[in-house]
Each structure stands twice: as C-alpha cells, then as structure tokens.
mmCIF file of C-alpha atoms in Angstrom:
data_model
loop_
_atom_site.group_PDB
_atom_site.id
_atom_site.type_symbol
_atom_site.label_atom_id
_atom_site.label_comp_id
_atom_site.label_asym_id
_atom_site.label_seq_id
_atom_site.Cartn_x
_atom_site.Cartn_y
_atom_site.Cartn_z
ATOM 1 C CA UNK A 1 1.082 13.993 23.919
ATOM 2 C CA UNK A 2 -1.699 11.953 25.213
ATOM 3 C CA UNK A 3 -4.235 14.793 26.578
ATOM 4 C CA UNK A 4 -2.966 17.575 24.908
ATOM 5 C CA UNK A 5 -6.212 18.947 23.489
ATOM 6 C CA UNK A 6 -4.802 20.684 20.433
ATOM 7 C CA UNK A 7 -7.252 20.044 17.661
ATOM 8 C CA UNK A 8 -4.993 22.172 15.521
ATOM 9 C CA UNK A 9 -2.027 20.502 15.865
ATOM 10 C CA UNK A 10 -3.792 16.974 15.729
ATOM 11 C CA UNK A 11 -5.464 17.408 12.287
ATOM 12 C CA UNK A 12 -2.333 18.892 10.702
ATOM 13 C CA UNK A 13 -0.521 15.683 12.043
ATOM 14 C CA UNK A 14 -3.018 13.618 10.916
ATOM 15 C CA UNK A 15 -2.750 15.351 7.073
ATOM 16 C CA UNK A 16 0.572 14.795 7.065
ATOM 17 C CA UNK A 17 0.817 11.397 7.921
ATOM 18 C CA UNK A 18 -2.065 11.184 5.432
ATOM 19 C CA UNK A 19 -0.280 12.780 2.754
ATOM 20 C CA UNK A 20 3.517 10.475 3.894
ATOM 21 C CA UNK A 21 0.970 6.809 3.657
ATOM 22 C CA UNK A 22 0.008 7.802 0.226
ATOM 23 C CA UNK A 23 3.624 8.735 -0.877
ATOM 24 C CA UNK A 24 4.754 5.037 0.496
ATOM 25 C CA UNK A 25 1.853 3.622 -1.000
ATOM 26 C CA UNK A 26 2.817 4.722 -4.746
ATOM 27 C CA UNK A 27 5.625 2.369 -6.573
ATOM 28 C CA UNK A 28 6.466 1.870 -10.209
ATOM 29 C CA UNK A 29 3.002 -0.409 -10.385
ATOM 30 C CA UNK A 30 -0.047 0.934 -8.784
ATOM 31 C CA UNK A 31 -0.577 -0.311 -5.338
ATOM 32 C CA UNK A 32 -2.896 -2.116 -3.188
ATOM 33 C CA UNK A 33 -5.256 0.411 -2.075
ATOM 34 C CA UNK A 34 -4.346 1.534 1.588
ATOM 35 C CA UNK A 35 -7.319 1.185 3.979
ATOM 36 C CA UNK A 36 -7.271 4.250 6.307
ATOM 37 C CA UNK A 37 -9.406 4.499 8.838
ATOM 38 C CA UNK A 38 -11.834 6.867 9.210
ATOM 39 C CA UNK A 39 -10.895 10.481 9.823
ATOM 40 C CA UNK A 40 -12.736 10.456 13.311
ATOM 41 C CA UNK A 41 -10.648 7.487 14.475
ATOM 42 C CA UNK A 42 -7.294 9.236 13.547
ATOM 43 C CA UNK A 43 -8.675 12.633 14.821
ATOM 44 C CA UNK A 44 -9.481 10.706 17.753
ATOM 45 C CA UNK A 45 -6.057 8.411 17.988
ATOM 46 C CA UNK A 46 -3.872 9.640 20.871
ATOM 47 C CA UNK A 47 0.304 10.026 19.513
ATOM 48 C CA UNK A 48 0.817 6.191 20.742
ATOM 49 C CA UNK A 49 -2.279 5.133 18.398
ATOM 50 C CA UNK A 50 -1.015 7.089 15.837
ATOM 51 C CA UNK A 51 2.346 5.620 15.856
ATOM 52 C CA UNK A 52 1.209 2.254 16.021
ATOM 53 C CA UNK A 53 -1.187 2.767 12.978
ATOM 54 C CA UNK A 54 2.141 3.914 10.824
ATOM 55 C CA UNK A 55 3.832 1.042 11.866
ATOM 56 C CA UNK A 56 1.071 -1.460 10.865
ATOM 57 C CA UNK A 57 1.056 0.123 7.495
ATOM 58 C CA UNK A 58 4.750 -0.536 6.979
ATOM 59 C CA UNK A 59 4.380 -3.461 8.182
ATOM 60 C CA UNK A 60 6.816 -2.936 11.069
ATOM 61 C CA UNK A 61 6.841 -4.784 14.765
#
C-alpha cells in the first residue's frame, strides 16, 4: 500500500481501526485510557505503520 495516495480509503481505514481500539479497549471495568496518536500521524502512517501501531496496542511482538 505504501504510495497509494487514496485519502479516501486511508481515513476510512483509519476510522475503523479507530472504532476496533476502542472496542478492545472496553472490559467489564473501565479501562486505561488508550493514547492514540494524533489523527495527522495515522492519516499520515503508511499500511506497515499502521500495522505496527495495532500491534503495540495489543501488546503484540
């Protein structure tokens, strides 16, 4: 995906992967509040940025 200049399709990823942290972020107690970064940085995150952003939210290598 890297160069693909699709703002379209880059800010309806980024809601939805918005919307998906939020849903993991909610549990039975409330949770730590996530820090997301700014909407520019994700707006301006290529798909490999992206995908390592969701993985340091889970907390995955």
């Amino acid at each position: 995906m890297t160069g693909v200049g699709d703002d379209g399709l880059r800010a309806a990823v980024t809601d939805r992967l918005l919307e998906l942290l939020g849903a993991v972020a909610v549990g039975p107690e409330p949770a730590d509040p996530v820090e997301v970064p700014h909407d520019e940085q994700i707006a301006a995150a290529d798909a490999d940025e992206l995908f390592s952003l969701i993985d340091d939210e889970l907390g995955r290598p």
